[in-house]
Amino acid sequence: MGLDECTAEISSMKNAKMEFSKAIKNAKALCWKQLCDQNERDPWGKPYKLVMGKLTKSRPPENSNNTAPFKLLSKDSFSCIHSAAQ
């Protein structure tokens, strides 16, 4: 793998990270707006329980395999870093 390919791969990773960060920021803003709207409609419902710590946490199914997000990141994703270190 050449230096140009490595530079392009690093640039691609940085762009993907920036897009992911923007998506998280937008999702948080949307959820906050929905929570505020819900508080206006029902102040003693979910927003109250959230603040008072009375919401129960949902547990994932016992047989679930939650490794899907991590399958995107593999040694192949960072091949230029591995080859540069050797």
Coordinates of C-alpha atoms in Angstrom, one line a residue:
M1 CA 0.0 0.0 0.0
G2 CA 1.5 3.3 -1.1
L3 CA 1.6 6.6 0.8
D4 CA -1.1 8.1 -1.5
E5 CA -3.5 5.3 -0.7
C6 CA -2.7 5.6 3.0
T7 CA -3.3 9.4 3.0
A8 CA -6.6 8.9 1.1
E9 CA -7.7 6.2 3.6
I10 CA -6.8 8.5 6.6
S11 CA -8.7 11.4 5.0
S12 CA -11.7 9.1 4.4
M13 CA -11.7 8.0 8.0
K14 CA -11.5 11.6 9.2
N15 CA -14.5 12.6 7.0
A16 CA -16.5 9.6 8.2
K17 CA -15.7 10.5 11.8
M18 CA -16.8 14.1 11.3
E19 CA -20.1 12.9 9.6
F20 CA -20.7 10.5 12.5
S21 CA -20.1 13.2 15.1
K22 CA -22.6 15.5 13.2
A23 CA -25.2 12.8 13.1
I24 CA -24.8 12.2 16.9
K25 CA -25.1 15.9 17.6
N26 CA -28.2 16.2 15.4
A27 CA -29.8 13.1 17.0
K28 CA -29.2 14.5 20.5
A29 CA -30.7 17.9 19.5
L30 CA -33.8 16.1 18.1
C31 CA -34.2 13.9 21.2
W32 CA -33.8 17.0 23.5
K33 CA -36.5 18.8 21.5
Q34 CA -38.8 15.8 21.7
L35 CA -38.3 15.5 25.4
C36 CA -39.1 19.2 25.9
D37 CA -42.2 18.9 23.8
Q38 CA -43.3 15.9 25.7
N39 CA -42.7 17.8 29.0
E40 CA -45.1 20.5 27.7
R41 CA -47.8 17.9 27.0
D42 CA -47.3 15.7 30.1
P43 CA -45.0 17.1 32.8
W44 CA -45.6 14.1 35.1
G45 CA -44.8 11.5 32.5
K46 CA -41.4 10.4 31.0
P47 CA -39.6 13.7 31.6
Y48 CA -40.4 13.6 35.3
K49 CA -39.4 10.0 35.7
L50 CA -36.2 10.7 33.8
V51 CA -35.3 13.5 36.2
M52 CA -36.3 11.6 39.3
G53 CA -34.3 8.5 38.2
K54 CA -37.5 6.3 38.1
L55 CA -37.1 5.0 34.6
T56 CA -36.3 1.4 34.3
K57 CA -33.5 0.4 32.0
S58 CA -34.3 -2.1 29.3
R59 CA -32.1 -5.1 29.1
P60 CA -30.9 -6.5 25.7
P61 CA -32.1 -10.0 24.9
E62 CA -29.8 -12.6 26.3
N63 CA -29.0 -14.2 23.0
S64 CA -28.3 -11.0 21.2
N65 CA -25.0 -10.5 19.4
N66 CA -24.4 -6.7 19.5
T67 CA -21.1 -6.8 17.7
A68 CA -22.5 -5.4 14.4
P69 CA -21.0 -1.9 14.8
F70 CA -17.6 -3.3 15.6
K71 CA -17.6 -5.5 12.4
L72 CA -17.2 -2.2 10.5
L73 CA -13.8 -1.7 12.2
S74 CA -11.3 -4.4 11.4
K75 CA -7.6 -4.7 10.8
D76 CA -8.3 -4.1 7.1
S77 CA -9.7 -0.7 8.0
F78 CA -6.3 0.3 9.4
S79 CA -4.1 -1.6 7.0
C80 CA -1.9 1.4 6.2
I81 CA -1.1 2.0 9.8
H82 CA -0.2 -1.7 10.3
S83 CA 2.0 -1.7 7.2
A84 CA 3.7 1.5 8.2
A85 CA 4.6 0.1 11.6
Q86 CA 6.3 -3.0 10.2

